[in-house]
Coordinates of C-alpha atoms in Angstrom, one line a residue:
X1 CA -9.8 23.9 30.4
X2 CA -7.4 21.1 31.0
X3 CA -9.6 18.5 31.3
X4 CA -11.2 19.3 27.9
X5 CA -7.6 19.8 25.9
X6 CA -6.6 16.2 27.5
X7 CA -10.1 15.1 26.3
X8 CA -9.8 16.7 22.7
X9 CA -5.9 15.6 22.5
X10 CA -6.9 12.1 23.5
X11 CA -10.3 11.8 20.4
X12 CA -7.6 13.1 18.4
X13 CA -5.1 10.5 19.1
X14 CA -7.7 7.8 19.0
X15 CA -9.1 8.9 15.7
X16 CA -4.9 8.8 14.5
X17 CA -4.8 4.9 15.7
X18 CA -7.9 4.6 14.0
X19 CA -6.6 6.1 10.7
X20 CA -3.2 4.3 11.0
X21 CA -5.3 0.4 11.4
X22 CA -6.8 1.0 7.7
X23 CA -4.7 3.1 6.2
X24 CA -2.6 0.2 3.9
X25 CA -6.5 -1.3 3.4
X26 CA -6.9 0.6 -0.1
X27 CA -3.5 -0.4 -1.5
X28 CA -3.6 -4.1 -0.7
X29 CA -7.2 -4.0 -2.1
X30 CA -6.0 -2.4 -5.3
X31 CA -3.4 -5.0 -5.8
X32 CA -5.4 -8.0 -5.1
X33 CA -8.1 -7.0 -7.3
X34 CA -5.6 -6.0 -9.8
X35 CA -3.5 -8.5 -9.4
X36 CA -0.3 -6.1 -10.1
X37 CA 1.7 -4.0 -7.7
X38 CA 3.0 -2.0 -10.6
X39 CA 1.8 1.2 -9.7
X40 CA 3.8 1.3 -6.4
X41 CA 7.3 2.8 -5.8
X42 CA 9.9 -0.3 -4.8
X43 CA 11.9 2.7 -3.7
X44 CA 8.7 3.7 -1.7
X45 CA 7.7 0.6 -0.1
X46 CA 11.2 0.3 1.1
X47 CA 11.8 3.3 2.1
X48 CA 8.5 3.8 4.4
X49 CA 9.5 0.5 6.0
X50 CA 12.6 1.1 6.9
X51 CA 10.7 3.9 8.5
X52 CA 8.5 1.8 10.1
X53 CA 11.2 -0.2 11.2
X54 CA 13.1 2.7 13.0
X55 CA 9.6 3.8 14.6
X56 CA 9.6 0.2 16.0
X57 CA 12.7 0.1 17.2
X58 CA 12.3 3.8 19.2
X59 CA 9.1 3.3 20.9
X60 CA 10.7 0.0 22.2
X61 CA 13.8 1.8 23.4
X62 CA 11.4 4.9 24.9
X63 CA 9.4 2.2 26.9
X64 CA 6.0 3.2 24.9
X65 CA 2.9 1.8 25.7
X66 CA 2.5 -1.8 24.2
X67 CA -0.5 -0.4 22.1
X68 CA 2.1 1.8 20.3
X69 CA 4.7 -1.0 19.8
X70 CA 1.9 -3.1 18.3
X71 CA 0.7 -0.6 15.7
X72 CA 4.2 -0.1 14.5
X73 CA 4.8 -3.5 14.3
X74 CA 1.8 -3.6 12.6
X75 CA 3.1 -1.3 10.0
X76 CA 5.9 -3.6 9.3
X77 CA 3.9 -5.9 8.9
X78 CA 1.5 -4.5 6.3
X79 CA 4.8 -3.1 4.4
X80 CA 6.1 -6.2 4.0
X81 CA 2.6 -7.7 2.7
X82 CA 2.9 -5.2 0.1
X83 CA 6.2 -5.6 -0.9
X84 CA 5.2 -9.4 -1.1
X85 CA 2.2 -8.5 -3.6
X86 CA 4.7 -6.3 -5.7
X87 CA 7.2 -9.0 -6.1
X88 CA 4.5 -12.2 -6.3
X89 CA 2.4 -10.3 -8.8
X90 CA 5.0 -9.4 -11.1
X91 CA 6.4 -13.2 -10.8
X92 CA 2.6 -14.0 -11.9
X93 CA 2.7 -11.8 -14.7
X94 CA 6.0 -12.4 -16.0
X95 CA 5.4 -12.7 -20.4
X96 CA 1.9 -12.4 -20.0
X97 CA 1.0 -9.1 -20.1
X98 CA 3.0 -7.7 -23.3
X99 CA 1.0 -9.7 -25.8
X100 CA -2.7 -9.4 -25.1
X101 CA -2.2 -5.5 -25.3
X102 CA -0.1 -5.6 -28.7
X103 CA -2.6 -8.2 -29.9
X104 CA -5.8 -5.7 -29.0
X105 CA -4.6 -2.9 -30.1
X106 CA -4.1 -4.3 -33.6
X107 CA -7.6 -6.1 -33.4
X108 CA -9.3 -2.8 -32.5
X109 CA -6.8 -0.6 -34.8
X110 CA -10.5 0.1 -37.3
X111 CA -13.0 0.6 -34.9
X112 CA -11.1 2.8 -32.3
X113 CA -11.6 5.9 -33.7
X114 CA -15.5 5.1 -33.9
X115 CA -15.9 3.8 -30.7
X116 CA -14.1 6.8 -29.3
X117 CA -16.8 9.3 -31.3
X118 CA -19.3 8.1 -30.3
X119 CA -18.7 7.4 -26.5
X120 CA -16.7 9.7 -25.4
X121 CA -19.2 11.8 -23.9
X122 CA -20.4 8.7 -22.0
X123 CA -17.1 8.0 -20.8
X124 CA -16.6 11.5 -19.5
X125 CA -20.2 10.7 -17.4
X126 CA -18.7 7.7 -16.3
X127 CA -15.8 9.0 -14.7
X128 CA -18.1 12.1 -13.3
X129 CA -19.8 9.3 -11.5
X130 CA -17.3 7.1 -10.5
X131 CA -15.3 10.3 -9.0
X132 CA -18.3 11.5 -7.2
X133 CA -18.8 8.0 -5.4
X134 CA -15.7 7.7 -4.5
X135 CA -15.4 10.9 -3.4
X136 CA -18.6 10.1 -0.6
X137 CA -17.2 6.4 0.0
X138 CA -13.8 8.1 1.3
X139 CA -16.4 10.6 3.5
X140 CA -18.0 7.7 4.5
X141 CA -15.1 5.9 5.6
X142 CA -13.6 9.3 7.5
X143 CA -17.1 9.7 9.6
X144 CA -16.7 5.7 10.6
X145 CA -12.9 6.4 11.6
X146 CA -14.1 9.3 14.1
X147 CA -16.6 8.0 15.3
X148 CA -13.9 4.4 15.9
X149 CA -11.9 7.1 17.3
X150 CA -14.2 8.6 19.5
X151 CA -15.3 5.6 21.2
X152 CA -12.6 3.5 21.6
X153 CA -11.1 7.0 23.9
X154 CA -14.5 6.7 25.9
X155 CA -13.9 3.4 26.8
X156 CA -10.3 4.0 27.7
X157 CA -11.0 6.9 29.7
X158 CA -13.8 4.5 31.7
X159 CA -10.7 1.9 31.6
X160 CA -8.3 4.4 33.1
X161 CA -10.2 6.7 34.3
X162 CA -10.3 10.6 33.4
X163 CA -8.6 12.0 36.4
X164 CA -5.4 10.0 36.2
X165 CA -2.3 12.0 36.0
X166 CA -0.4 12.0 32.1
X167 CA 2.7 11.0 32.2
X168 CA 5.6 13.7 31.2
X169 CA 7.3 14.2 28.3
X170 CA 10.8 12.5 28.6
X171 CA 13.8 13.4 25.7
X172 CA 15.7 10.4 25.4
X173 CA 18.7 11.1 22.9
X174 CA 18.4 7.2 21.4
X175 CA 14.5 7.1 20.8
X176 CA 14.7 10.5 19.8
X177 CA 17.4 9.3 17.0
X178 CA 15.2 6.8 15.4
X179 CA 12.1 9.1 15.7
X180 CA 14.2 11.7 13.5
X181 CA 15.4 8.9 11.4
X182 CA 12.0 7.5 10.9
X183 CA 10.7 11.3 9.8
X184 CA 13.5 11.8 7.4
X185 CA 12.5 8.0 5.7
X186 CA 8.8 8.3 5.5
X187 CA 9.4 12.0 4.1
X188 CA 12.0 10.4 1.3
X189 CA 9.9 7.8 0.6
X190 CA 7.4 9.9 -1.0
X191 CA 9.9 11.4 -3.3
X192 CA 10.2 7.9 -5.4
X193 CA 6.5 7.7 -5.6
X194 CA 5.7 10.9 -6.4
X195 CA 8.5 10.5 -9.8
X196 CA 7.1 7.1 -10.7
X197 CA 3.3 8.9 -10.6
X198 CA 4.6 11.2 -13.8
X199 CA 5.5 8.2 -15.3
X200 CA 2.5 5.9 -14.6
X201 CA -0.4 8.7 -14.3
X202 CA -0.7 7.0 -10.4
X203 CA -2.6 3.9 -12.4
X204 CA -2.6 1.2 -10.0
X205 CA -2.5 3.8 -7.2
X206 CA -5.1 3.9 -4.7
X207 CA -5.8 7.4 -3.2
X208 CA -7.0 6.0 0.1
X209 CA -3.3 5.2 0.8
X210 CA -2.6 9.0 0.7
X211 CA -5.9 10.3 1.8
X212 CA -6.0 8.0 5.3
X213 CA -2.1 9.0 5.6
X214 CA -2.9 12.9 5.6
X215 CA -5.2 12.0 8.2
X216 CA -3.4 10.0 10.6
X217 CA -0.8 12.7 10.0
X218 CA -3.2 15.6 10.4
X219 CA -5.2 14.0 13.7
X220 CA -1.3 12.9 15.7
X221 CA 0.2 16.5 15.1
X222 CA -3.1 17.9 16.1
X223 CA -3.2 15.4 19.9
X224 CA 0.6 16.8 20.2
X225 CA -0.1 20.5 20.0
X226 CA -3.1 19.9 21.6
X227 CA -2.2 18.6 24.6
X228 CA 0.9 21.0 25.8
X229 CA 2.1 24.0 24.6
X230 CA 5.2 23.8 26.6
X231 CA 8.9 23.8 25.0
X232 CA 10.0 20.3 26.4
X233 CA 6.3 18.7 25.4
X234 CA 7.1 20.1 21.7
X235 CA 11.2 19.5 21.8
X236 CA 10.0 16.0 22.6
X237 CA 8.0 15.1 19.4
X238 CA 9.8 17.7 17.2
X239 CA 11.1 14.8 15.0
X240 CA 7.4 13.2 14.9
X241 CA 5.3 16.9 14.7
X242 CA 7.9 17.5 11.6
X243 CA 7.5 14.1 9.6
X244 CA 4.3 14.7 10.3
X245 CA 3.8 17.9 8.7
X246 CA 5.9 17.4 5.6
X247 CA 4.7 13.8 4.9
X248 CA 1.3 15.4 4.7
X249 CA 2.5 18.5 2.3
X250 CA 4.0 15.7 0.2
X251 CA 0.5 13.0 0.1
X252 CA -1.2 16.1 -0.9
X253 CA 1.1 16.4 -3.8
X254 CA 0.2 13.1 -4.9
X255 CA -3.8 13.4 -4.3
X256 CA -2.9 16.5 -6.7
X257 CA -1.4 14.2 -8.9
X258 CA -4.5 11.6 -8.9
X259 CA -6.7 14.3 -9.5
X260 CA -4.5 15.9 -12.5
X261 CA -4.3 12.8 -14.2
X262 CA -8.2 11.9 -14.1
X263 CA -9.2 15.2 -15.1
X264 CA -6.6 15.1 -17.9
X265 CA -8.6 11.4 -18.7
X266 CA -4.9 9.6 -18.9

């Protein structure tokens, strides 16, 4: 029974790296094909890498494995490419945006109202549609990330072998102060996002940034409890199983709000 909870904790933590690699993929898409940042959070980017930055910091100070340290300096790293698009695409287009959509809207003042009678049962198709595929695109993309996930632990399992002993749970007061500071940060990042989502109807929002995040979330807290029941195991990730859990109550919020918003067409 051992051997197949170390097993199931370890799929489960691969399929979280796995997650965690793509999961700032959608939003840096968006942007570029957008060419805005507009419908991010400042407060939000910030926020989630000062996070990132604490995270860094405490897996240094706790002696992680070097994987680890590179995903989270990996994460600061794709913060700060989005926080560059934010600031480089608003630079771009500073004065440019105003006029076209004043100038269009008086050009099509007359034939709006026609053009909305007589397509706006094709446009509700449309958006049927283009729901649906994104819907199995986003399934698509969660089968590749298991099956990622469940490979790359068979190959480190023949790396390292399956019989070698796991290393203990240590509580260390200072990583375990940047692990609660990191939780506390990516939970109050969501809050600015979430209040600039009523205000923007999450256009310019990609719902894979959300979607990929519940996951990573979902599969780490999963390898945690997986792997040991025992007091000190959990006291040692406390700070990490809680982020964990209320990050995800909060990016469900927001796929509520994506979904609210198309339904409502606006």
């Amino acid at each position: 029974m051992t051997r197949f909870t170390d097993a199931l904790s370890g799929i489960l933590g691969w399929i979280s790296i796995a997650t965690w690699v793509v999961v700032y993929s959608p939003q840096i898409y968006e942007n570029f094909v957008l060419k805005s940042g507009e419908g991010l959070s400042i407060a939000f980017v910030v926020i989630w890498l000062a996070g990132d930055l604490c995270n860094l910091l405490g897996a240094s100070m706790a002696g992680l494995l070097p994987t680890v340290i590179i995903l989270a300096a990996y994460y600061t790293f794709c913060d700060t490419v989005l926080l560059i698009q934010i600031y480089y695409y608003r630079w771009m287009n500073t004065g440019t945006l105003a006029r076209p959509e004043v100038q269009g809207v008086g050009d099509a003042e007359e034939a709006t109202p026609l053009l909305t009678s007589n397509n706006n049962d094709g446009q509700v198709t449309e958006k049927g549609r283009s729901l649906k595929r994104h819907v199995l695109e986003y399934v698509g993309m969660i089968n590749c990330l298991v099956v990622a996930g469940i490979v790359a632990w068979a190959i480190s399992e023949k790396v390292q072998g399956i019989d070698e002993p796991r290393p203990g749970a240590i509580v260390e007061w200072r990583s375990q102060m940047m692990g609660y500071a990191s939780a506390l940060l990516y939970v109050g990042s969501r809050v600015p996002q979430i209040s600039k989502n009523f205000e923007t109807k999450c256009d310019g929002l990609s719902p894979g940034l959300f979607i990929f995040g519940i996951m990573g979330n979902l599969t780490y807290a999963l390898s945690i409890w997986v792997s040991s029941g025992e007091m000190g195991h959990l006291i040692a990730n406390a700070s990490w199983l809680a982020g964990s859990t209320v990050t995800m109550i909060l990016d469900i919020f927001v796929l509520g709000q994506f979904l609210y918003y198309r339904r409502k067409g606006g």
